mmCIF file of C-alpha atoms and ligand atoms in Angstrom:
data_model
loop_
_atom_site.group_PDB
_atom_site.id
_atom_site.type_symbol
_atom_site.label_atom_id
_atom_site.label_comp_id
_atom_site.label_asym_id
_atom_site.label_seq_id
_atom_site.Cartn_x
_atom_site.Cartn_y
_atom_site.Cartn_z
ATOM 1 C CA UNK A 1 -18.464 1.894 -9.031
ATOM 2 C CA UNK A 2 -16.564 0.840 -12.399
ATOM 3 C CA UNK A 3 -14.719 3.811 -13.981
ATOM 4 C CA UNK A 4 -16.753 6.572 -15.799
ATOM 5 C CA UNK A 5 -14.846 5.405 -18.613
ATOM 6 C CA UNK A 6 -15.916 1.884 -18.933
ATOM 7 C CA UNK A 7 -19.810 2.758 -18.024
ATOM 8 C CA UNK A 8 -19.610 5.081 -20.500
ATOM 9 C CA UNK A 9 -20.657 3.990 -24.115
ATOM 10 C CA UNK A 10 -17.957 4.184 -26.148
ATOM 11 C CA UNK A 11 -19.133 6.154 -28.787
ATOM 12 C CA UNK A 12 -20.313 8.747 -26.661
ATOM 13 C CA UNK A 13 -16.773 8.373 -24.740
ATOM 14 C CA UNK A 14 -15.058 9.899 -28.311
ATOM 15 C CA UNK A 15 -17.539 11.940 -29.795
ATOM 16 C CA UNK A 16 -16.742 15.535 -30.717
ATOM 17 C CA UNK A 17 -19.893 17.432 -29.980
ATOM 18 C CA UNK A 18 -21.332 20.215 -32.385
ATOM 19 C CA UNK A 19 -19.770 23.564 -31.543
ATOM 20 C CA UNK A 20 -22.601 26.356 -31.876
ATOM 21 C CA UNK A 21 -21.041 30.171 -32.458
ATOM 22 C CA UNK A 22 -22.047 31.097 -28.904
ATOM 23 C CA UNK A 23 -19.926 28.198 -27.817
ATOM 24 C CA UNK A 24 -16.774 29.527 -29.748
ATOM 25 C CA UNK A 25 -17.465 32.728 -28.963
ATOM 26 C CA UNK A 26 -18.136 34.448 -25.461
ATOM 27 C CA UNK A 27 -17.689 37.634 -24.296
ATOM 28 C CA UNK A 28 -18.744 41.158 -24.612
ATOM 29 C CA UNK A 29 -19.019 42.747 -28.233
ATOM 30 C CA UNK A 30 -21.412 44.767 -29.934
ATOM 31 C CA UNK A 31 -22.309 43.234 -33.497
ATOM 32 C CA UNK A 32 -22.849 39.764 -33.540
ATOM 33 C CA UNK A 33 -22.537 38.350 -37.247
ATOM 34 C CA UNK A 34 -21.567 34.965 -36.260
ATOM 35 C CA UNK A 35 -24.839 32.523 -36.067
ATOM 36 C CA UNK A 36 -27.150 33.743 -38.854
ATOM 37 C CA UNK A 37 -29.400 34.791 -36.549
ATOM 38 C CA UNK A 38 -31.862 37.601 -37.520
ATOM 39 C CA UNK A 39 -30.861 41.658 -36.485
ATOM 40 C CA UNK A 40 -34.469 42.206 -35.479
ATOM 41 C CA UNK A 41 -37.041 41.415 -32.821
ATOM 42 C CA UNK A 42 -34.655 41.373 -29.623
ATOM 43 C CA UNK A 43 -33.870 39.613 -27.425
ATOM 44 C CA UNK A 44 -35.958 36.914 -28.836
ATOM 45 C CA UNK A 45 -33.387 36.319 -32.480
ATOM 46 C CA UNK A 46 -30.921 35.455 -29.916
ATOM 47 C CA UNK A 47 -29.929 31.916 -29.374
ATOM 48 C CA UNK A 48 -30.115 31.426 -25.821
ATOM 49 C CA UNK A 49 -27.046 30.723 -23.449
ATOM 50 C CA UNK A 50 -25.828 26.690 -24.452
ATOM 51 C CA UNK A 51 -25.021 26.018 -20.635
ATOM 52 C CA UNK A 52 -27.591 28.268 -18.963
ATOM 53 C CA UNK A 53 -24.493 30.090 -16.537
ATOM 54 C CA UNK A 54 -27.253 32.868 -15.236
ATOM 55 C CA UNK A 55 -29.689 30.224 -14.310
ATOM 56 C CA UNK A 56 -27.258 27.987 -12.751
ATOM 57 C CA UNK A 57 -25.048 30.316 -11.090
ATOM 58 C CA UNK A 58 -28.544 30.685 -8.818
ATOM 59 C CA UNK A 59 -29.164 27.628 -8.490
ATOM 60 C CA UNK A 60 -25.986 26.780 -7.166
ATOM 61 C CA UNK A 61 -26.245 29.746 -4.365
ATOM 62 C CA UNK A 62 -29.520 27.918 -3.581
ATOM 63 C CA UNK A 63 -28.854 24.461 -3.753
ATOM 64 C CA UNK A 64 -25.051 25.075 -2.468
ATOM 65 C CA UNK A 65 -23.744 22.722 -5.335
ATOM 66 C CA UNK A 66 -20.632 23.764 -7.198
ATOM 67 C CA UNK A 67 -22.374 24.743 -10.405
ATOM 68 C CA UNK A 68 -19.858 22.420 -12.873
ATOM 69 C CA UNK A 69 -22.303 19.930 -10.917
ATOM 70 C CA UNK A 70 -25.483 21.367 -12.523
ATOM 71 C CA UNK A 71 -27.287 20.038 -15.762
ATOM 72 C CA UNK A 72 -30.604 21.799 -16.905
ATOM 73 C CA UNK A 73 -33.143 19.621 -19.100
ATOM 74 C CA UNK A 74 -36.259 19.747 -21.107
ATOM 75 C CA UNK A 75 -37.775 18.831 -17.828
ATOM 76 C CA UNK A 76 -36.611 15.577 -15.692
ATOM 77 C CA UNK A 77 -37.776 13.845 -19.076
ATOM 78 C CA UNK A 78 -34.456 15.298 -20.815
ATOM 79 C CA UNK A 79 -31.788 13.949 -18.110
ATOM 80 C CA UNK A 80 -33.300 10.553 -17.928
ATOM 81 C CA UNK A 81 -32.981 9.716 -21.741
ATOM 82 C CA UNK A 82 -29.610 11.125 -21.533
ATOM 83 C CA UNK A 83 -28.636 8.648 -18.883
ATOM 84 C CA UNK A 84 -29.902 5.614 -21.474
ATOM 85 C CA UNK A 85 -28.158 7.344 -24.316
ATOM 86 C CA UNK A 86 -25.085 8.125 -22.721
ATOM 87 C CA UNK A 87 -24.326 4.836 -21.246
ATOM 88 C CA UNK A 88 -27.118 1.913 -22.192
ATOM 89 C CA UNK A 89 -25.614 0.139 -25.888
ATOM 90 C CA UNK A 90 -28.730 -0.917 -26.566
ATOM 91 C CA UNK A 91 -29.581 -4.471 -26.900
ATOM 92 C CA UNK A 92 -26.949 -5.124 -24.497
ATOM 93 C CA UNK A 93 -27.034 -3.482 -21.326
ATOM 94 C CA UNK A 94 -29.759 -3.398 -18.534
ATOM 95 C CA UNK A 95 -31.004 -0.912 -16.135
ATOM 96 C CA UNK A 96 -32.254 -2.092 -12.582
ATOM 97 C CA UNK A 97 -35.532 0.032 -10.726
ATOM 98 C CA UNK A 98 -38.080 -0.101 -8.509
ATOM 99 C CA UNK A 99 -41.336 -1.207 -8.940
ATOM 100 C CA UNK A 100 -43.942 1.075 -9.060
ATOM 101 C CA UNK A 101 -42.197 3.600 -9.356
ATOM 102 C CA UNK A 102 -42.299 7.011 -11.879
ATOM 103 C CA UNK A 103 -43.235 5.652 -15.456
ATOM 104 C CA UNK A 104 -40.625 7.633 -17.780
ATOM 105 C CA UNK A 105 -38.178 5.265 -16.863
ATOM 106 C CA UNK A 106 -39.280 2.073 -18.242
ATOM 107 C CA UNK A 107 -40.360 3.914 -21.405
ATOM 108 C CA UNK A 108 -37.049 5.442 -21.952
ATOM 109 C CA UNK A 109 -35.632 2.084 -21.624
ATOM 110 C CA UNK A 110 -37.864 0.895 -24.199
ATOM 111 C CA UNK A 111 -37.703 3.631 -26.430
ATOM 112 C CA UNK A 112 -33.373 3.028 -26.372
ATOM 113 C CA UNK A 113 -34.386 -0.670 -26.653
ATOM 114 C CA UNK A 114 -32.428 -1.280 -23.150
ATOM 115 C CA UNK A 115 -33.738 -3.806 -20.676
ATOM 116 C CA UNK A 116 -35.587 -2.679 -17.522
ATOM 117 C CA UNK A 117 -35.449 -4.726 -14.851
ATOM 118 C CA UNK A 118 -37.928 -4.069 -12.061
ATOM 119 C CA UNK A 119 -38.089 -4.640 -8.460
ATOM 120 C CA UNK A 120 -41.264 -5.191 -6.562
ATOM 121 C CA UNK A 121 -41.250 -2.948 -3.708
ATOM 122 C CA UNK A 122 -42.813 -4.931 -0.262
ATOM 123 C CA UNK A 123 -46.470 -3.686 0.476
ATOM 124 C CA UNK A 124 -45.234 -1.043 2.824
ATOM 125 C CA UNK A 125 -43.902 0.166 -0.896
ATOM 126 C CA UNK A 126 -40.163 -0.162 0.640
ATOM 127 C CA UNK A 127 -37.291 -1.458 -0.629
ATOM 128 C CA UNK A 128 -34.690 -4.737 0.885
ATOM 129 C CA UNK A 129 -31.145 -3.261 -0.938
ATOM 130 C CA UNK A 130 -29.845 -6.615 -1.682
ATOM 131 C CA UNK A 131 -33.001 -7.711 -3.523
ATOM 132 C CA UNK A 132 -32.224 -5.033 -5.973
ATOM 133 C CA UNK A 133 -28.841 -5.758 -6.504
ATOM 134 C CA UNK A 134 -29.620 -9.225 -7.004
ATOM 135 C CA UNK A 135 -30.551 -8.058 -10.444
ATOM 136 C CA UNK A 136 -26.875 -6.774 -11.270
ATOM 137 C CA UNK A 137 -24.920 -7.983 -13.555
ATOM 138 C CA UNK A 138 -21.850 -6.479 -15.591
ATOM 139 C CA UNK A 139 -24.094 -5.515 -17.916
ATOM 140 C CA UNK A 140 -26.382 -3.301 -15.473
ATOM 141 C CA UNK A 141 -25.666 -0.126 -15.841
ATOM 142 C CA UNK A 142 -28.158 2.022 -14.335
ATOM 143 C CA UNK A 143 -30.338 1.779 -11.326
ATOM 144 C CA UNK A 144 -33.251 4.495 -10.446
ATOM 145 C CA UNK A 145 -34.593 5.403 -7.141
ATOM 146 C CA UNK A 146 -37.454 7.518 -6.594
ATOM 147 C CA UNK A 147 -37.522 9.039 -3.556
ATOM 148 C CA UNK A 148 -40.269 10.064 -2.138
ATOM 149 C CA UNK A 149 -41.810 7.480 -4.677
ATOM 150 C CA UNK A 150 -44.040 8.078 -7.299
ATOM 151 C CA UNK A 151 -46.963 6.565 -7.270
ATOM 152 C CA UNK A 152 -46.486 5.643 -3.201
ATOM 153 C CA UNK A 153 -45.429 9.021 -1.556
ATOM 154 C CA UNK A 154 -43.003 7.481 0.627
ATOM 155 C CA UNK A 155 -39.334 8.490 0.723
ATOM 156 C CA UNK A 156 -36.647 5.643 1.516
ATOM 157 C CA UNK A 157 -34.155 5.938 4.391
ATOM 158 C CA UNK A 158 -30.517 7.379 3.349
ATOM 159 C CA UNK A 159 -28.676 3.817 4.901
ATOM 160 C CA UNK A 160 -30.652 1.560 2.430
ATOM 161 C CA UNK A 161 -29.786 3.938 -0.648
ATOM 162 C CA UNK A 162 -26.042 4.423 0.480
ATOM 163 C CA UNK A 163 -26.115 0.723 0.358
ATOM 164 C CA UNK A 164 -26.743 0.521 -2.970
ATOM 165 C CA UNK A 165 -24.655 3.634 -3.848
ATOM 166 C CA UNK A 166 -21.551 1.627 -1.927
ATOM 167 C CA UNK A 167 -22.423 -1.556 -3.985
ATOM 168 C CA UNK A 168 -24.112 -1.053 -7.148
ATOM 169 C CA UNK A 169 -21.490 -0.873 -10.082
ATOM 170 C CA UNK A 170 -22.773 1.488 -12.312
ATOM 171 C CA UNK A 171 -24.947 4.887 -11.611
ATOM 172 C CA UNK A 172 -27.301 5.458 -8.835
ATOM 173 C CA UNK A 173 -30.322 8.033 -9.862
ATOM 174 C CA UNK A 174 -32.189 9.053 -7.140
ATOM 175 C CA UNK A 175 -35.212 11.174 -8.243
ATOM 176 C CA UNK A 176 -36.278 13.725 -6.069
ATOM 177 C CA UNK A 177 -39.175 15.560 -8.028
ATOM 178 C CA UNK A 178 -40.822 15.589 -4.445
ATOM 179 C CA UNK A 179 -37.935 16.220 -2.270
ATOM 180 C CA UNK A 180 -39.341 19.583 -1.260
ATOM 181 C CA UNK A 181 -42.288 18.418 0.535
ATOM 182 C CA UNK A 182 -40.311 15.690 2.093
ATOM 183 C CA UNK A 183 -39.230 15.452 5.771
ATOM 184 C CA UNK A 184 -35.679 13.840 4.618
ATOM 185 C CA UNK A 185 -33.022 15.783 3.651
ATOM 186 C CA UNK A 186 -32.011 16.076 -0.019
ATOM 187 C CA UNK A 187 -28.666 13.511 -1.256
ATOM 188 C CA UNK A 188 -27.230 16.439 -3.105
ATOM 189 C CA UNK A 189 -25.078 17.346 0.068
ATOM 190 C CA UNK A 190 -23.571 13.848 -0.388
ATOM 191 C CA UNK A 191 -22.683 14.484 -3.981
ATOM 192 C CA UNK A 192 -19.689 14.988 -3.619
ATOM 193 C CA UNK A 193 -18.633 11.612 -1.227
ATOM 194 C CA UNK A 194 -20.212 9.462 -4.338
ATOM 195 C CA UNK A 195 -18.747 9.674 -7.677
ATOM 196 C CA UNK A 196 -21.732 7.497 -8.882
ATOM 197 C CA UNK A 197 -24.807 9.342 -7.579
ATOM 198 C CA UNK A 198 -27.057 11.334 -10.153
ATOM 199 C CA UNK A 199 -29.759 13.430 -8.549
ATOM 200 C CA UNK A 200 -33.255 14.652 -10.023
ATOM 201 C CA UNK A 201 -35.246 17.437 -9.735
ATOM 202 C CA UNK A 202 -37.370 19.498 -11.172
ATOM 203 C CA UNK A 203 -39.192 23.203 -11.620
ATOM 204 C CA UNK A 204 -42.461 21.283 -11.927
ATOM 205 C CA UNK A 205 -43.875 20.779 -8.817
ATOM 206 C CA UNK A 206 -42.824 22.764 -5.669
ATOM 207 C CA UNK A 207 -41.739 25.437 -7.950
ATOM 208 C CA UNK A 208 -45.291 25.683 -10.253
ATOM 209 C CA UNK A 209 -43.746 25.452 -13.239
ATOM 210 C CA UNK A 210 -44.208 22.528 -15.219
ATOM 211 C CA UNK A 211 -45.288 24.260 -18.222
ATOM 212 C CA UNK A 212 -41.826 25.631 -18.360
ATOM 213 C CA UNK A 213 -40.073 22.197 -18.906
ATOM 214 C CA UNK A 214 -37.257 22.434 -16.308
ATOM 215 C CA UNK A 215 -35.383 19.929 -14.804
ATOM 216 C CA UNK A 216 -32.249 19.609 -13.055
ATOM 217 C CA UNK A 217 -30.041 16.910 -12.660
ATOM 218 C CA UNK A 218 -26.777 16.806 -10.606
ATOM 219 C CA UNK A 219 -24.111 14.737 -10.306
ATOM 220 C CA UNK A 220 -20.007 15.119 -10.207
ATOM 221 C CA UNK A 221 -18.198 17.557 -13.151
ATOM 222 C CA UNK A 222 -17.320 14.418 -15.658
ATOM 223 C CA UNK A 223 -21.023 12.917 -15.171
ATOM 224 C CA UNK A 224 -22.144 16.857 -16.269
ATOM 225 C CA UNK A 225 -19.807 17.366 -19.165
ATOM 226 C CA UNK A 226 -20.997 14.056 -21.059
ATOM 227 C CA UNK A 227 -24.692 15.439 -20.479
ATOM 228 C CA UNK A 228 -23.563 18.073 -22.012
ATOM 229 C CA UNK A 229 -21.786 16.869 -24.803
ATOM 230 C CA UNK A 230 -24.912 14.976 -25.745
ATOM 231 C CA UNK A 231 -27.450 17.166 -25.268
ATOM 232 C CA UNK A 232 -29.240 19.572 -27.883
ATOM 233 C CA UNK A 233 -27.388 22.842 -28.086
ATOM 234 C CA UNK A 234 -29.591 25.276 -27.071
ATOM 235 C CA UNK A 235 -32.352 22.654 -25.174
ATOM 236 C CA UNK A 236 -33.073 25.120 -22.769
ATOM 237 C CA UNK A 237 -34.644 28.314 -24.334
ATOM 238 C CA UNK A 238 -34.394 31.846 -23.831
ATOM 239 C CA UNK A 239 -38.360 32.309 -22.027
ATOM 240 C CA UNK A 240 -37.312 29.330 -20.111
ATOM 241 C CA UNK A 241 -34.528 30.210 -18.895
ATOM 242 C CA UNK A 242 -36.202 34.169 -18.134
ATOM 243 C CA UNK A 243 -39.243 32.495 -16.359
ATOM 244 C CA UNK A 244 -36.374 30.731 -14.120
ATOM 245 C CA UNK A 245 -34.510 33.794 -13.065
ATOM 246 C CA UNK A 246 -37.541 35.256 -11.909
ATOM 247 C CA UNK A 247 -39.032 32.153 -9.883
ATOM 248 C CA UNK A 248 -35.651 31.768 -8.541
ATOM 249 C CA UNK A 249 -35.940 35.477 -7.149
ATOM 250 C CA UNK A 250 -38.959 34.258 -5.491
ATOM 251 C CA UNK A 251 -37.739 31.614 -3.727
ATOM 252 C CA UNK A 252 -39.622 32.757 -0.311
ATOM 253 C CA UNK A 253 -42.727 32.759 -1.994
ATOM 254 C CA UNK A 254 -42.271 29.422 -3.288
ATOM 255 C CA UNK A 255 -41.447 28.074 0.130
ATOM 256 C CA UNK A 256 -44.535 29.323 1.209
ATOM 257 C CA UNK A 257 -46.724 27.161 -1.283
ATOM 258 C CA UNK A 258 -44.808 24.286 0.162
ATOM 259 C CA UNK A 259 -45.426 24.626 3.797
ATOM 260 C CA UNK A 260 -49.267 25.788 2.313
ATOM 261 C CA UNK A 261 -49.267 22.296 0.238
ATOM 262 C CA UNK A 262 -47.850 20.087 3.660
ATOM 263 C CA UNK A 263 -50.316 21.254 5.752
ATOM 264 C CA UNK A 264 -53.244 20.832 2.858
ATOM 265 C CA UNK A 265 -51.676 16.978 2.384
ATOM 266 C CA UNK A 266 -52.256 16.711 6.172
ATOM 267 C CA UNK A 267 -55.814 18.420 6.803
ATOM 268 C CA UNK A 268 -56.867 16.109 3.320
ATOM 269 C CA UNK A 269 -55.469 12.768 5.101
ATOM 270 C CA UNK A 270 -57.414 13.539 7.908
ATOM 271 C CA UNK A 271 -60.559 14.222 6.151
ATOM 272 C CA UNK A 272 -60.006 11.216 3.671
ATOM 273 C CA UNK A 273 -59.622 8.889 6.235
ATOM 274 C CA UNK A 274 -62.923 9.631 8.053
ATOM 275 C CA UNK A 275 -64.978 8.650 4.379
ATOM 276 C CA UNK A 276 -65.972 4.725 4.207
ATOM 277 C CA UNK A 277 -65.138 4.977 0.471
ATOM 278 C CA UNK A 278 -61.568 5.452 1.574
ATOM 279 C CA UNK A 279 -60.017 2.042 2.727
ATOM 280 C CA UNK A 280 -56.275 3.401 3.269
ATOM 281 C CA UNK A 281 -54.380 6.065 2.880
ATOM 282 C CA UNK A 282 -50.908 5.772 2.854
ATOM 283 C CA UNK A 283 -48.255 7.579 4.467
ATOM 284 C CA UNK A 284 -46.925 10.540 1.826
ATOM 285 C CA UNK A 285 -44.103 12.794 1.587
ATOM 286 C CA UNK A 286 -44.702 14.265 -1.321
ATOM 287 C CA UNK A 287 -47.896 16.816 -2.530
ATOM 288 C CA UNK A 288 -50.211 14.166 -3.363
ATOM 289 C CA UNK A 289 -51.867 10.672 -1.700
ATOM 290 C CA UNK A 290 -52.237 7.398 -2.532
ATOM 291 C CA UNK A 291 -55.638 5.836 -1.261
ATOM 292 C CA UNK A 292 -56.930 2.725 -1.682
ATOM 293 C CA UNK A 293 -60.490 1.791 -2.096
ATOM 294 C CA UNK A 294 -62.982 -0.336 -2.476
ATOM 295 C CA UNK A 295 -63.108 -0.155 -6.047
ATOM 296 C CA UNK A 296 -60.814 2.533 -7.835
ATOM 297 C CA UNK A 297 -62.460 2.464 -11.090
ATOM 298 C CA UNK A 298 -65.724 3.276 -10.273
ATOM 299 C CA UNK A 299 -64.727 6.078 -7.680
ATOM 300 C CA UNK A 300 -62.802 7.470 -10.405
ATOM 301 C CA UNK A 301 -65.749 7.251 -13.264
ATOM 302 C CA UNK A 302 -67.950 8.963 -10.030
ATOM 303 C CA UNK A 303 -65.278 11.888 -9.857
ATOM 304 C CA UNK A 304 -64.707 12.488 -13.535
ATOM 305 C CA UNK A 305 -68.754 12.861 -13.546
ATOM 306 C CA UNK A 306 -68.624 15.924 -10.979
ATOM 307 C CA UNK A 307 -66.010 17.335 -12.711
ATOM 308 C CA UNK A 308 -62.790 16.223 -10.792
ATOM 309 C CA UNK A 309 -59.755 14.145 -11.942
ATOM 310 C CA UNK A 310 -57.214 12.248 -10.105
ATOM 311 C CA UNK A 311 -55.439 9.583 -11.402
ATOM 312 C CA UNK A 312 -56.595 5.702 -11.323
ATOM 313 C CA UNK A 313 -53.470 3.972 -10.102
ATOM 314 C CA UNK A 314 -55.248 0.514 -10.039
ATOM 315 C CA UNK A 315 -53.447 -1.026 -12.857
ATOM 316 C CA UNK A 316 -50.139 -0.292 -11.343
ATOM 317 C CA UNK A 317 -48.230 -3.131 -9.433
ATOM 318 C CA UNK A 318 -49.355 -3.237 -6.109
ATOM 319 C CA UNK A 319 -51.716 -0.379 -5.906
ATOM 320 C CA UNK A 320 -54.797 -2.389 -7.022
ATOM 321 C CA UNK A 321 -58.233 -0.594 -6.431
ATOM 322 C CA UNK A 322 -55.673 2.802 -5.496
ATOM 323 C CA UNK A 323 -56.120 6.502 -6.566
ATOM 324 C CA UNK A 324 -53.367 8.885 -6.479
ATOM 325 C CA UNK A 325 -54.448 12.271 -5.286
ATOM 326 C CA UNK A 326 -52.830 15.751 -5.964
ATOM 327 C CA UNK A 327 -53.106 18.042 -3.254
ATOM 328 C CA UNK A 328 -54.614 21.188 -4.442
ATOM 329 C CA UNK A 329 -56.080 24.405 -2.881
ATOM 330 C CA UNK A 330 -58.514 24.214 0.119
ATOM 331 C CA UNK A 331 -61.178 25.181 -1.832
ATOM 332 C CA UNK A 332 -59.908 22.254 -4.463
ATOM 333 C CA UNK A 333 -59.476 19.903 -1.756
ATOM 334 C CA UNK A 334 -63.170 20.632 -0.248
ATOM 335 C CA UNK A 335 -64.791 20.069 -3.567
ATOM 336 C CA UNK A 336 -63.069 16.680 -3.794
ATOM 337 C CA UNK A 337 -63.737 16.086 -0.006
ATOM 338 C CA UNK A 338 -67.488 16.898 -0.685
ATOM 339 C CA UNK A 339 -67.763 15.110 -3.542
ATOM 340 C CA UNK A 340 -66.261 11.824 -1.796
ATOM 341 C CA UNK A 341 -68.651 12.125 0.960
ATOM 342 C CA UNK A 342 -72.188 12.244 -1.240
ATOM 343 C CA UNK A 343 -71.013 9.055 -2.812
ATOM 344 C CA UNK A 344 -72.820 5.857 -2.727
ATOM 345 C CA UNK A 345 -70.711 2.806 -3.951
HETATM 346 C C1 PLP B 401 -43.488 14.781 -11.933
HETATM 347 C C2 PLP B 401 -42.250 13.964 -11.870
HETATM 348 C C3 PLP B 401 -41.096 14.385 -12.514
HETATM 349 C C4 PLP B 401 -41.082 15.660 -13.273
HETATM 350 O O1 PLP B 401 -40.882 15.484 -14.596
HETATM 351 P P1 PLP B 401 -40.626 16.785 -15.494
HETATM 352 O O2 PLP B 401 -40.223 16.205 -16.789
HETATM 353 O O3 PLP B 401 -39.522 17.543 -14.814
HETATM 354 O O4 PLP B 401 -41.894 17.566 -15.515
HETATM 355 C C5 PLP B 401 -39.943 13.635 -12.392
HETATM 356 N N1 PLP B 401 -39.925 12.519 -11.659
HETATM 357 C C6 PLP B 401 -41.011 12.091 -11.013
HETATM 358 C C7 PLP B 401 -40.937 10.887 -10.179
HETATM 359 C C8 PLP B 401 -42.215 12.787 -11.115
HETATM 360 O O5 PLP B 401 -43.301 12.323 -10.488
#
């Protein structure tokens, strides 16, 4: 990897970031006169903690990151356009990705009028390392991973993504939304050993929380302190960050819809594969499957009739005539199985 400093836009490199009254002050006092706030209807007049230390500090006794590792977004949606704004000079520099993969990264690119260039993926949705760094130049600054994938479900093999973490020059994301209902281990225990690596995740799926808008990201101390320099002051706010203590407390319970959600994915691949309208299913490691059928669009239309959505994934490179399928509860699952096997296309 180049130095921080030279992937870095310069502008972001000098700024000065707004200092808010909780950042100049902290401590224990009694009467706080210092950020205009309103005296009445506690907590609530408060401006939330900046940095989010309560929520973190938990997350760090979870995770067992150092928590000067730790940033905490509007969702995964807030880290990602801080990657583009913090080191994409728009019109100039280029971001590398796989393809499919998640969506919010090519329109963050677009919105930040930086160029995306994607990969195609083989049809086992993989990835050949070298193909992807093909696309490099000294411009590239960027390069996302998704793993497990989104729309595919697979997850990709540590020694192809250390490859490009030992040979791509700028930052590696690796997005692990899904990580909890994968069978490979996590990359933040490698963290520290690459300087480059950025990891996602997020309180909306394993945790049941995506009305919350939480994400994480984490990556080393100097990637964190731009984040923070360029983020919103208080982006994380006060019910937020409440709602987060408490699901953190609950971390067994949360566990416990995962192992629930793996074994649904595996009863619902079983049952899916036994319907003729169902042409493949392919292998997932996250809480939903990708099928493939004989004609997506209409299977889709046939569903939305009878009351159930999934998502038509047909347009989406290499998942022609595919529908991606959430894992829900048993009794959400059956309905969809039931449904599937009354059809007549
Ligand atoms: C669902 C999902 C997210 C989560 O986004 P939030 O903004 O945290 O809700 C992130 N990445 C991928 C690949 C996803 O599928």
């Amino acid at each position: 990897m180049k130095k921080l400093e030279k992937l870095v836009r310069p502008n972001i490199w000098r700024l000065k970031p707004y200092s808010s009254a909780r950042d100049e002050f902290k401590g224990e006092a009694s009467v706080f006169l210092d950020a205009n706030e309103n005296p009445y209807n506690t907590p609530y007049n408060r401006y939330p903690d900046p940095l989010q230390w309560k929520v973190k500090e938990k997350i760090a006794d979870l995770k067992g990151v150092n928590i000067e590792s730790i940033f905490l977004g509007v969702g995964s949606d807030e880290p990602i356009d801080l990657l583009y704004r913090a080191f994409c000079e728009p019109g100039i520099d280029n971001v590398i990705a796989i393809d499919p993969t998640y969506g919010m990264y090519k329109v963050c690119a677009d919105i930040n009028n930086v160029e995306y260039r994607p990969v195609r993926l083989n049809n086992d949705f993989d990835f050949e390392p070298d193909k992807l760094l093909a696309e490099a130049d000294s411009n590239s600054k960027l390069l996302f991973l998704c793993s497990p994938n989104n729309p595919s479900g697979n997850s990709f093999s540590f020694e192809k993504i250390r490859y490009i973490l030992d040979n791509f020059q700028g930052i590696v994301i690796v997005d692990e939304a899904y990580i909890d209902f994968s069978a490979y281990p996590s990359l933040l225990e490698k963290l520290d050993q690459y300087p480059n690596l950025v990891v996602l995740q997020t309180f909306s799926k394993a945790w049941g929380s995506a009305g919350i808008r939480l994400g994480m990201a984490f990556a080393s101390k100097n990637i964190i302190q731009i984040f923070n320099k360029i983020k919103y002051p208080y982006n994380i706010n006060r019910l937020t960050q409440e709602h987060a203590l408490e699901l953190l407390k609950r971390n067994g319970e949360i566990q416990a819809w995962v192992k629930e959600l793996v074994s649904e994915r595996e009863i619902l691949q079983k049952e899916l594969s036994a319907l003729p309208v169902i042409l493949h299913i392919y292998p997932s490691d996250a809480n939903f499957l990708l099928v493939k059928t004989r004609d997506a669009q209409a299977l889709y239309d046939y569903l939305v009739a009878k009351g159930i959505i999934v998502r038509n994934r047909n347009k989406i490179t290499l998942c022609e005539n595919c529908l991606r399928i959430t894992v829900g509860t048993p009794e959400e699952n059956k309905a969809l199985i039931d449904a599937l096997k009354k059809v007549t296309l």
